[in-house]
Amino acid sequence: MFFHIVLERNMQLHPRHFGRNLRENLVSKLMKDVEGTCSGRHGFVVAITGIENVGKGLIRDGTGFVTFPVKYQCVVFRPFKGEILEAVVTMVNKMGFFAEAGPVQIFVSNHLIPDDMEFQSGDIPNYTTSDGSVKIQKDTEVRLKIIGTRVDATEIFCIGTIKDDFLGVINDPAAV
Amino acid sequence: MSIEPFNRLVKLTARAFYDDITKMESQPKTGRSDNRGIAVVVLDALTRRQWVREEDLAKELKLHLKQLRRILRFFEEEKLVTREHRKETAKGAKIYSAAVAATGDGQQTGKEGEEKIKLHTHSYCCLDYAQIYDVVRYRLHRMKKTLKDKLEDKNTVQEYICPNCGKRYNALDALRLVSMEDEYFHCERCNGVLVPENDKLVAQEVGDGDDNARRRQRENVKDQLERMEAQLKPLNDQLNRVKELAVPEFGSLQEWEARATAAARAANSSANDPSKSSQGLGYGGTPMPFLGETKVEVTFSGVEGKEGGVKSESASMDVKLMPPWMIKEGMNLTTEQRGELKQEAKMDGSSGQVDSSDDKKSTVQNGEGQNIQEEYFKAYYAALLKQRQEAVEAAKRQESLNMPDFDDLPSNRQVGMKSKREDDEADNDFEWEQPPISGNASESYKVNDLNAEAEPSGDDDDDGVDWESD
């Protein structure tokens, strides 16, 4: 699920950036530092949408670096148990398959794949129904439901299922 | 009796879930101390009681008190039974036994000042029907949900186990376990190939191929689910039946005692037992004599204010619903209470007798004539036997002409006598249709024994007809 929230961060800025473009430099550095990171608390930071305010800078003794407390608005993405996501399959093996929904890695184990799909090893490992009409392999897009999440301080990992109504392959680029 | 369906529910529950409970047995079970089924017995016994002291229950069930306690503690944890412990003197215990005095701890301590008595902790237990209903429903729901989830593989996190070192992983570790060399997960410690662990059944049949085992497991679960539904159907039915009914509630021990007192007193208001009233005054600082009868909610909630509003409300509801039931069941508890019951019954009986004799009196007002008439017949037959005359009818007529004045004489006779006579003459009922004729003397009938009377009764009817025709 996506959230638009305000976060705060202390930015350290090198003295060489001081000058007319200090603010721009600060923001670009913030984006570089924060976007794409993951915190267990808020989820993945997808994008910074604006700066609320920049506090007074504090010069660090000895280094000359300046610390600015920056408040910024951002879009975060946090997966929840029970949530339905669309994801792209990245790897298929005998134990199941891995998929990605943006930054989130999701594992679907083989007992959460419908029983009529069988694993086919080979050049391109895949799961295929007996009549061959549906195939899950690398780059297939699937809709899945998250049934468990592991949230660490800097990492979120999910396991999902496609064994439910309206879940499964939604678009297979290989078939087109 | 709205408690019957609930009792049935409890019994079904006991048999369904607590049939072979051995958990409460801490030491390993030997042949002799095999106490499976005891739980069912205890629950059944509790359905026949309300609040009961555990010592008494143990005595009645011929169980050791400790054993019973263990079972009750187990049921308390299972939320089927509410228990209450309180310190009371021997006297206090007696009061409970009477189940009449509404004693609270506070009042008791007041009494203790003068008599230095040892305090004993007594425990009481009682079924909590409302909670039982919920607990059973929840239990069934959980059972069904677990099986259904298993059946549909919903919300199950696949577990993996390393056959070499026995380390366990689950699907959330998948990212770390995946290896680039082949399509299996590998143990972090020994790099062995992990096998998925569905459950023991599958683990045994791993060689058999994954899919096959899984299918078999599914069948198994399905079968289990079906059997569960079939076997618990009576319980489910009973739950549905009970759903609409008002749940019997006894309230806390104190409330219950208070109510029992009130009910008993209401029952005995005519027969005034001095000992009881003195007890009530001595211990129940706030005697609530007419609680059951008057149904004044205000007094009730006022008394129970400290217990919390909801409870008192429900309790008062209860009182409203079935005071007569309370009276009966309340008396029907322990041996002491049974003694009480007997007393009670005696009173009831006596009052009942009075009532019935009153009734009789009223019936006697119309039955009066019948009595008289019977007397008359007896006298008549005595005379008949003696005389054996042909001119019976003439004599009868004579008598009837003479007797009507005496009609109201017998009505002054004592009630006791009459009732005695009723018993004796129960077999003569058919004579009642006949018109009132007063007998001459009751002694004469006493001289005769019943056998003698019974014989001529055949003629009797004819005579009656004759009379009616007159």
XYZ file of C-alpha atoms in Angstrom:
646
model
C 0.000 0.000 0.000
C 1.239 3.493 -0.759
C 1.365 6.305 1.749
C 2.207 9.957 1.446
C 3.953 10.937 4.641
C 6.338 13.488 6.101
C 9.713 12.246 7.259
C 12.688 13.966 8.765
C 16.345 13.386 8.181
C 19.595 14.999 9.208
C 21.560 15.761 6.057
C 25.321 16.272 6.151
C 26.533 18.579 3.460
C 30.111 19.026 2.318
C 31.394 22.567 2.542
C 32.065 22.634 -1.201
C 28.310 22.760 -1.829
C 27.939 25.900 0.197
C 26.915 28.801 -1.958
C 24.056 29.935 -4.062
C 22.860 26.392 -4.836
C 23.086 25.120 -1.327
C 19.415 24.310 -1.149
C 19.289 22.559 -4.509
C 22.344 20.562 -3.617
C 20.783 19.600 -0.332
C 17.601 18.370 -2.008
C 19.380 16.431 -4.720
C 21.579 14.773 -2.135
C 18.505 13.932 -0.072
C 16.881 12.291 -3.072
C 19.988 10.328 -3.833
C 20.267 9.171 -0.218
C 16.685 8.350 0.546
C 14.802 7.234 -2.559
C 14.802 3.490 -2.943
C 15.771 2.803 0.633
C 13.689 0.697 2.876
C 12.880 1.121 6.489
C 10.981 -1.536 8.348
C 8.804 1.090 9.902
C 7.633 2.995 6.869
C 8.413 0.693 4.004
C 10.155 1.604 0.773
C 10.641 5.285 0.022
C 9.488 5.577 -3.555
C 9.838 9.282 -4.232
C 10.317 12.611 -2.511
C 7.518 14.943 -3.448
C 8.528 18.080 -1.597
C 10.534 19.709 1.166
C 8.611 20.898 4.194
C 11.425 22.892 5.696
C 15.136 22.920 6.202
C 16.286 23.680 9.725
C 19.309 25.603 10.865
C 22.593 24.029 9.853
C 25.087 22.973 12.462
C 28.794 22.967 11.625
C 30.520 19.821 12.832
C 33.715 20.392 14.690
C 36.794 19.281 12.869
C 35.275 18.274 9.572
C 33.531 21.371 8.380
C 30.488 19.336 7.374
C 27.181 20.993 8.153
C 24.168 19.036 9.430
C 20.762 20.242 8.277
C 17.594 18.739 9.732
C 15.323 18.370 6.705
C 11.631 17.649 6.748
C 10.358 16.215 3.508
C 7.220 14.705 2.050
C 7.534 11.407 0.342
C 5.606 8.490 -1.071
C 6.307 5.212 0.657
C 5.275 1.725 -0.252
C 4.656 -0.828 2.414
C 3.290 -4.315 1.701
C 0.743 -5.770 4.071
C -0.466 -9.246 4.727
C -3.607 -9.911 2.702
C -2.800 -7.261 0.143
C -3.177 -8.051 -3.553
C -0.241 -7.012 -5.692
C 0.785 -7.295 -9.284
C 4.298 -8.502 -9.714
C 6.772 -9.622 -12.309
C 8.288 -13.080 -12.038
C 12.058 -12.934 -11.718
C 13.022 -16.501 -11.092
C 11.339 -19.891 -11.253
C 12.610 -23.043 -9.570
C 11.347 -26.280 -8.205
C 10.513 -24.737 -4.859
C 8.322 -22.044 -6.351
C 8.981 -18.701 -7.957
C 10.213 -15.262 -7.004
C 8.536 -12.106 -8.173
C 9.036 -8.397 -7.724
C 6.449 -5.733 -7.170
C 8.532 -2.617 -7.480
C 11.142 -2.878 -4.777
C 9.494 -5.736 -2.941
C 10.620 -9.304 -3.411
C 7.926 -11.931 -3.104
C 8.327 -15.676 -2.968
C 5.498 -17.980 -3.969
C 6.183 -21.525 -2.846
C 5.045 -24.411 -4.969
C 2.294 -25.471 -2.618
C 0.724 -22.030 -3.035
C 0.610 -22.467 -6.777
C -2.620 -24.068 -8.044
C -2.440 -27.817 -8.040
C -3.055 -28.112 -11.738
C 0.216 -26.293 -12.529
C 3.263 -28.470 -12.745
C 6.906 -27.534 -12.662
C 8.720 -28.019 -15.967
C 12.468 -27.896 -15.746
C 14.560 -27.165 -18.787
C 16.039 -24.199 -20.490
C 13.334 -21.916 -19.208
C 11.996 -23.391 -16.005
C 8.294 -22.749 -15.689
C 5.010 -23.793 -14.156
C 2.438 -24.908 -16.700
C -1.073 -26.200 -16.574
C -1.665 -29.643 -18.010
C -3.269 -28.223 -21.148
C -0.445 -25.679 -21.531
C -2.776 -22.693 -21.646
C -1.252 -20.933 -18.664
C 2.463 -20.695 -18.107
C 4.481 -18.981 -15.428
C 8.097 -18.292 -16.280
C 10.544 -15.438 -15.985
C 9.017 -12.042 -16.810
C 5.467 -13.284 -16.541
C 3.187 -10.833 -14.786
C 1.150 -12.337 -12.010
C -1.392 -11.080 -9.569
C -0.788 -12.487 -6.137
C -1.851 -12.133 -2.571
C 0.596 -11.550 0.214
C 0.204 -14.040 3.023
C 3.240 -13.231 5.069
C 5.793 -10.501 5.456
C 9.149 -10.388 7.119
C 10.053 -6.864 8.074
C 13.596 -6.176 9.163
C 15.069 -2.781 9.923
C 16.223 -2.324 6.374
C 14.479 -5.061 4.464
C 11.019 -6.304 3.675
C 10.393 -9.733 2.225
C 7.033 -11.248 1.424
C 5.581 -14.585 0.601
C 2.539 -14.759 -1.576
C 0.003 -17.114 -3.037
C -1.692 -17.402 -6.380
C -3.978 -20.150 -5.158
C -7.115 -18.130 -4.834
C -9.849 -16.674 -6.971
C -8.725 -14.131 -9.592
C -5.053 -14.657 -8.862
C -2.443 -15.881 -11.270
C -1.084 -14.847 -14.640
C -2.419 -11.530 -15.885
C -0.137 -10.925 -18.860
C 2.561 -13.066 -20.344
C 4.967 -11.159 -22.576
C 6.480 -14.405 -23.780
C 3.156 -15.538 -25.168
C 2.506 -12.357 -27.100
C -37.378 -25.102 32.047
C -35.066 -23.217 29.809
C -32.044 -24.832 31.407
C -32.610 -28.225 29.873
C -31.259 -27.428 26.412
C -28.229 -25.858 28.006
C -27.608 -28.887 30.111
C -27.832 -30.979 27.030
C -25.318 -28.700 25.400
C -22.949 -29.160 28.310
C -23.331 -32.887 28.201
C -22.692 -33.031 24.495
C -19.686 -30.813 24.888
C -18.332 -32.952 27.655
C -18.595 -36.039 25.553
C -17.266 -34.417 22.441
C -14.205 -32.705 23.850
C -13.497 -33.891 27.352
C -14.074 -37.563 26.985
C -10.518 -38.706 27.405
C -8.883 -35.752 28.991
C -5.867 -36.819 30.946
C -4.090 -33.517 30.976
C -5.027 -32.765 34.507
C -3.236 -35.872 35.636
C 0.244 -34.626 36.324
C 1.930 -37.864 37.243
C 2.188 -40.570 34.630
C -0.960 -42.560 34.424
C -1.074 -46.024 35.868
C -3.822 -48.490 35.288
C -5.523 -47.665 38.517
C -5.425 -43.935 38.295
C -6.847 -43.877 34.828
C -9.337 -41.114 35.228
C -10.501 -40.632 31.717
C -14.163 -39.874 31.682
C -14.125 -38.331 35.106
C -14.328 -34.953 33.483
C -17.584 -35.953 31.849
C -18.944 -37.178 35.136
C -18.062 -33.933 36.850
C -19.639 -31.828 34.148
C -22.766 -33.938 34.213
C -22.952 -33.597 37.949
C -22.652 -29.861 37.621
C -25.541 -29.704 35.211
C -27.724 -30.996 37.995
C -26.591 -28.323 40.376
C -26.090 -24.630 40.568
C -23.515 -23.302 42.910
C -22.045 -26.159 44.823
C -19.307 -26.387 47.393
C -16.485 -28.456 46.046
C -16.174 -30.572 49.172
C -19.764 -31.586 48.845
C -19.427 -32.310 45.187
C -16.382 -34.452 45.843
C -18.238 -36.348 48.496
C -21.174 -36.963 46.264
C -19.075 -38.048 43.341
C -16.911 -40.164 45.620
C -13.887 -38.427 44.270
C -10.886 -37.246 46.130
C -11.127 -33.548 46.723
C -7.751 -32.927 45.148
C -8.684 -34.820 42.070
C -11.912 -32.913 41.750
C -10.082 -29.641 42.245
C -7.680 -30.491 39.510
C -10.522 -31.220 37.147
C -12.347 -28.085 38.121
C -9.252 -25.995 37.679
C -8.897 -27.434 34.246
C -12.475 -26.543 33.434
C -11.983 -23.121 34.847
C -9.141 -22.631 32.423
C -11.375 -23.956 29.703
C -13.895 -21.310 30.769
C -16.672 -23.779 31.350
C -16.870 -23.315 35.083
C -16.753 -20.341 37.356
C -15.296 -20.843 40.756
C -15.335 -18.749 43.834
C -13.159 -19.043 46.855
C -13.907 -17.421 50.096
C -12.895 -17.679 53.641
C -15.632 -18.607 55.944
C -16.196 -19.973 59.358
C -17.787 -23.268 60.039
C -20.882 -21.315 60.690
C -20.588 -19.555 57.396
C -20.361 -22.868 55.697
C -23.455 -23.959 57.442
C -25.179 -20.923 56.216
C -24.319 -21.830 52.713
C -25.557 -25.290 53.374
C -28.813 -23.861 54.336
C -28.594 -21.952 51.089
C -30.910 -19.576 52.719
C -28.948 -16.954 54.492
C -27.518 -14.381 52.191
C -24.190 -13.935 53.753
C -21.515 -11.665 52.549
C -18.022 -11.738 53.880
C -18.426 -8.406 55.499
C -21.351 -9.450 57.564
C -19.618 -12.544 58.613
C -16.589 -10.830 59.947
C -18.849 -8.723 62.003
C -20.134 -11.839 63.601
C -16.740 -13.341 64.110
C -15.733 -10.796 66.607
C -17.565 -12.526 69.377
C -16.880 -16.112 68.430
C -13.299 -16.872 67.694
C -13.550 -19.398 64.903
C -10.978 -20.598 62.443
C -11.403 -19.419 58.934
C -11.449 -22.047 56.250
C -11.281 -21.340 52.596
C -14.145 -22.926 50.817
C -14.423 -23.133 47.094
C -17.605 -23.139 45.167
C -18.128 -23.879 41.551
C -20.862 -23.461 39.031
C -21.356 -23.831 35.311
C -21.225 -20.629 33.346
C -23.733 -21.321 30.647
C -23.313 -18.105 28.716
C -19.611 -18.586 28.486
C -19.918 -22.249 27.673
C -22.045 -21.363 24.706
C -19.443 -18.939 23.445
C -16.510 -21.177 24.198
C -18.004 -24.102 22.375
C -18.887 -22.021 19.391
C -15.423 -20.548 19.273
C -13.845 -23.932 19.585
C -15.876 -25.329 16.728
C -15.077 -22.298 14.635
C -11.351 -22.679 15.227
C -11.423 -26.355 14.442
C -13.222 -25.795 11.210
C -11.028 -22.902 10.227
C -7.827 -24.786 10.864
C -8.948 -27.695 8.767
C -10.276 -25.515 5.992
C -7.066 -23.542 5.848
C -5.127 -26.728 5.696
C -7.370 -27.971 2.954
C -6.951 -24.881 0.859
C -3.347 -24.301 1.827
C -4.369 -20.836 2.843
C -2.136 -18.717 4.976
C 0.290 -21.491 5.474
C 3.914 -20.610 5.406
C 5.791 -23.453 3.876
C 8.480 -24.870 6.072
C 11.691 -26.441 4.933
C 13.977 -28.711 6.778
C 17.556 -29.728 6.168
C 17.776 -33.511 6.248
C 21.433 -33.368 7.158
C 21.578 -31.021 10.102
C 17.899 -30.714 10.917
C 17.850 -26.940 10.669
C 14.473 -25.519 9.869
C 13.622 -22.674 7.555
C 10.424 -21.240 6.258
C 9.388 -19.558 3.069
C 10.321 -16.156 4.405
C 13.940 -17.214 4.344
C 13.639 -18.177 0.699
C 15.714 -15.326 -0.609
C 18.749 -16.374 1.389
C 18.386 -20.029 0.573
C 18.109 -19.868 -3.153
C 21.211 -20.926 -4.965
C 22.308 -20.148 -8.456
C 23.622 -23.619 -9.200
C 20.396 -25.573 -9.192
C 16.734 -25.148 -8.540
C 16.691 -26.196 -4.936
C 17.106 -24.396 -1.659
C 20.288 -25.051 0.178
C 21.001 -25.047 3.874
C 23.056 -22.112 5.012
C 25.018 -24.248 7.378
C 25.812 -27.440 5.528
C 24.706 -26.582 2.002
C 22.433 -29.630 1.970
C 19.332 -29.632 -0.180
C 16.297 -28.591 1.839
C 13.079 -30.558 1.664
C 9.698 -28.983 2.196
C 7.986 -30.175 5.300
C 4.225 -30.283 4.995
C 3.701 -32.428 7.979
C 4.826 -35.718 9.356
C 2.711 -37.681 6.988
C 4.325 -36.110 3.993
C 7.763 -36.230 5.500
C 7.434 -39.964 5.676
C 6.424 -40.225 2.074
C 8.857 -37.756 0.687
C 10.412 -40.376 -1.531
C 7.013 -40.940 -3.032
C 7.062 -37.673 -4.835
C 5.948 -34.324 -3.660
C 2.701 -33.932 -5.508
C 1.366 -37.320 -4.696
C 1.966 -36.850 -1.021
C 0.343 -33.487 -1.104
C -2.701 -34.853 -2.774
C -2.917 -37.598 -0.234
C -2.653 -35.118 2.566
C -5.444 -33.099 1.076
C -7.644 -36.143 0.959
C -6.793 -36.808 4.525
C -7.732 -33.326 5.638
C -10.908 -33.403 3.651
C -11.875 -36.657 5.224
C -11.084 -35.254 8.621
C -13.256 -32.249 7.968
C -16.139 -34.369 6.834
C -15.899 -36.618 9.819
C -15.753 -33.647 12.115
C -18.895 -32.188 10.623
C -20.730 -35.462 10.898
C -19.666 -36.223 14.414
C -20.245 -32.793 15.808
C -23.602 -32.377 14.156
C -25.573 -33.030 17.349
C -23.523 -30.417 19.102
C -24.070 -27.941 16.311
C -27.772 -28.624 16.328
C -27.895 -28.095 20.024
C -26.021 -24.836 19.671
C -28.531 -23.638 17.137
C -31.371 -24.668 19.359
C -29.927 -22.843 22.302
C -29.159 -19.730 20.312
C -32.623 -18.289 20.734
C -33.024 -19.105 24.377
C -32.271 -16.936 27.317
C -29.166 -18.161 29.024
C -29.675 -19.273 32.594
C -27.463 -17.285 34.861
C -26.838 -17.761 38.486
C -24.780 -14.690 39.069
C -22.001 -14.727 41.574
C -22.160 -16.960 44.584
C -23.393 -14.180 46.791
C -26.074 -13.154 44.409
C -27.165 -16.675 44.029
C -27.359 -17.217 47.738
C -29.268 -14.047 48.167
C -31.694 -15.098 45.545
C -32.083 -18.554 46.967
C -32.808 -17.018 50.301
C -35.368 -14.745 48.865
C -36.985 -17.469 46.909
C -37.051 -19.797 49.847
C -38.494 -17.146 52.000
C -41.100 -16.344 49.465
C -41.959 -19.979 49.355
C -42.216 -20.288 53.099
C -43.751 -16.996 53.833
C -46.731 -18.800 55.247
C -44.759 -21.288 57.258
C -42.582 -19.004 59.241
C -39.454 -20.728 60.330
C -38.015 -18.841 63.273
C -34.513 -20.232 62.864
C -34.355 -19.072 59.326
C -35.586 -15.649 59.984
C -33.095 -15.285 62.764
C -30.344 -16.407 60.450
C -31.439 -14.010 57.861
C -31.338 -11.179 60.291
C -28.127 -12.248 61.919
C -26.083 -12.653 58.777
C -27.807 -11.056 55.902
C -27.425 -7.480 56.970
C -29.677 -6.570 54.127
C -32.388 -9.110 54.089
C -34.019 -9.272 50.730
C -37.035 -11.276 51.525
C -39.232 -10.512 48.596
C -36.641 -10.113 45.969
C -37.838 -12.971 43.898
C -41.430 -12.083 44.236
C -41.727 -8.395 43.883
C -39.220 -8.053 41.080
C -38.330 -4.562 42.106
C -35.286 -3.884 40.078
C -34.232 -0.865 42.047
C -33.622 -2.712 45.249
C -31.727 -5.366 43.429
C -29.350 -3.097 41.654
C -28.961 -1.117 44.784
C -27.838 -4.144 46.670
C -25.513 -5.224 43.972
C -24.189 -1.884 43.065
C -20.662 -2.935 43.808
C -20.939 -5.958 41.557
C -21.278 -3.858 38.451
C -24.333 -2.798 36.599
C -24.397 -5.329 33.831
C -24.294 -8.264 36.098
C -27.001 -7.007 38.301
C -29.128 -6.305 35.325
C -28.751 -9.744 33.972
C -29.285 -11.193 37.382
C -32.436 -9.253 37.890
C -33.539 -10.344 34.460
C -32.958 -13.818 35.588
C -35.013 -13.337 38.645
C -37.761 -11.973 36.574
C -37.650 -14.848 34.222
C -37.897 -17.766 36.513
C -38.214 -17.356 40.190
C -40.201 -20.526 40.675
C -37.567 -22.480 38.937
C -34.946 -20.958 41.135
C -36.805 -22.023 44.150
C -36.929 -25.586 43.112
C -33.478 -25.983 41.720
C -31.923 -23.910 44.412
C -33.083 -26.316 47.004
C -31.818 -29.239 45.076
C -28.148 -29.071 45.760
C -25.990 -30.623 48.390
C -26.822 -33.018 51.109
C -27.194 -30.279 53.622
C -29.313 -28.488 51.191
C -31.261 -31.567 50.613
C -31.891 -31.631 54.265
C -33.014 -28.167 53.779
C -35.032 -29.312 50.880
C -36.696 -31.878 52.985
C -37.548 -29.300 55.503
C -38.663 -27.188 52.714
C -40.600 -29.971 51.174
C -42.164 -30.685 54.477
C -43.266 -27.169 54.733
C -44.371 -27.150 51.220
C -46.063 -30.384 51.862
C -47.767 -29.175 54.934
C -48.752 -25.967 53.344
C -49.713 -28.003 50.347
C -51.787 -30.128 52.557
C -53.385 -27.154 54.034
C -53.938 -25.850 50.609
C -55.274 -29.065 49.328
C -57.456 -29.481 52.296
C -58.569 -25.974 51.695
C -59.287 -26.995 48.221
C -61.032 -29.929 49.547
C -62.980 -27.720 51.768
C -64.163 -25.830 48.807
C -64.848 -28.977 46.954
C -66.286 -30.277 50.094
C -68.734 -27.475 49.948
C -70.062 -29.325 47.037
C -68.360 -32.510 48.070
C -69.729 -32.032 51.525
C -72.907 -33.530 50.455
C -71.007 -36.422 49.032
C -69.248 -37.087 52.250
C -72.430 -36.953 54.090
C -73.972 -39.089 51.543
C -71.250 -41.641 51.901
C -71.605 -41.631 55.564
C -75.154 -42.091 55.062
C -74.634 -45.065 52.874
C -72.400 -46.679 55.343
C -74.853 -46.257 58.036
C -77.429 -47.369 55.677
C -75.666 -50.525 54.739
C -74.932 -51.284 58.309
C -78.536 -51.028 58.921
C -79.195 -52.983 55.819
C -76.944 -55.772 56.870
C -78.513 -55.912 60.223
C -82.006 -55.771 59.127
C -82.126 -57.367 55.748
C -85.549 -56.097 55.403
C -87.571 -55.854 52.347
C -88.912 -52.451 53.064
C -85.620 -50.703 52.569
C -86.870 -48.012 50.365
C -89.482 -46.985 52.714
C -86.956 -46.647 55.479
C -84.667 -44.690 53.298
C -87.325 -42.298 52.431
C -88.110 -41.871 56.002
C -84.559 -41.097 56.799
C -84.206 -38.716 53.953
C -87.198 -36.916 55.143
C -85.711 -36.597 58.537
C -82.168 -35.875 57.681
C -81.923 -32.793 55.458
C -81.795 -30.605 58.559
C -78.519 -32.207 59.487
C -76.846 -31.177 56.313
C -74.736 -28.418 57.711
C -73.803 -30.306 60.820
C -70.920 -32.241 59.291
C -69.392 -29.134 57.760
C -68.215 -28.193 61.204
C -66.221 -31.309 61.506
C -62.503 -31.116 61.563
C -60.624 -30.952 58.395
C -58.202 -33.640 59.408
C -60.887 -36.146 59.901
C -62.312 -35.517 56.578
C -59.093 -35.858 54.750
C -58.477 -39.087 56.552
C -61.743 -40.331 55.458
C -61.113 -39.256 51.930
C -58.122 -41.507 51.860
C -60.117 -44.386 53.105
C -62.845 -43.834 50.715
C -60.886 -43.109 47.657
C -62.254 -46.209 46.050
C -65.782 -45.099 46.578
C -65.522 -42.204 44.222
C -68.184 -43.328 41.927
C -70.742 -42.704 44.526
C -70.243 -39.003 44.369
C -72.807 -38.401 41.769
C -75.511 -39.236 44.103
C -77.577 -36.620 45.821
C -76.686 -35.462 49.295
C -78.121 -37.395 52.094
C -76.897 -37.006 55.584
C -75.908 -40.048 57.500
C -76.974 -40.642 61.018
C -73.782 -41.648 62.766
C -70.152 -41.811 61.757
C -69.306 -44.403 64.408
C -71.323 -46.992 62.719
C -69.279 -46.643 59.587
C -66.118 -46.977 61.564
C -67.250 -50.222 62.949
C -67.684 -51.546 59.486
C -64.610 -52.410 57.575
C -64.234 -51.463 54.010
C -64.633 -54.903 52.677
C -68.013 -55.086 54.037
C -68.893 -51.881 52.335
C -67.448 -52.787 49.023
C -69.752 -55.673 48.471
C -73.033 -53.959 48.620
C -71.815 -51.027 46.604
C -73.311 -52.619 43.557
C -76.734 -52.194 44.977
C -75.728 -48.820 46.011
C -75.883 -47.442 42.532
C -79.306 -48.695 42.050
C -80.319 -47.008 45.184
C -78.748 -43.822 44.025
C -80.674 -43.964 40.838
C -83.705 -44.452 42.818
C -82.910 -41.442 44.819
C -82.279 -39.310 41.873
C -85.529 -40.328 40.443
C -86.997 -38.988 43.606
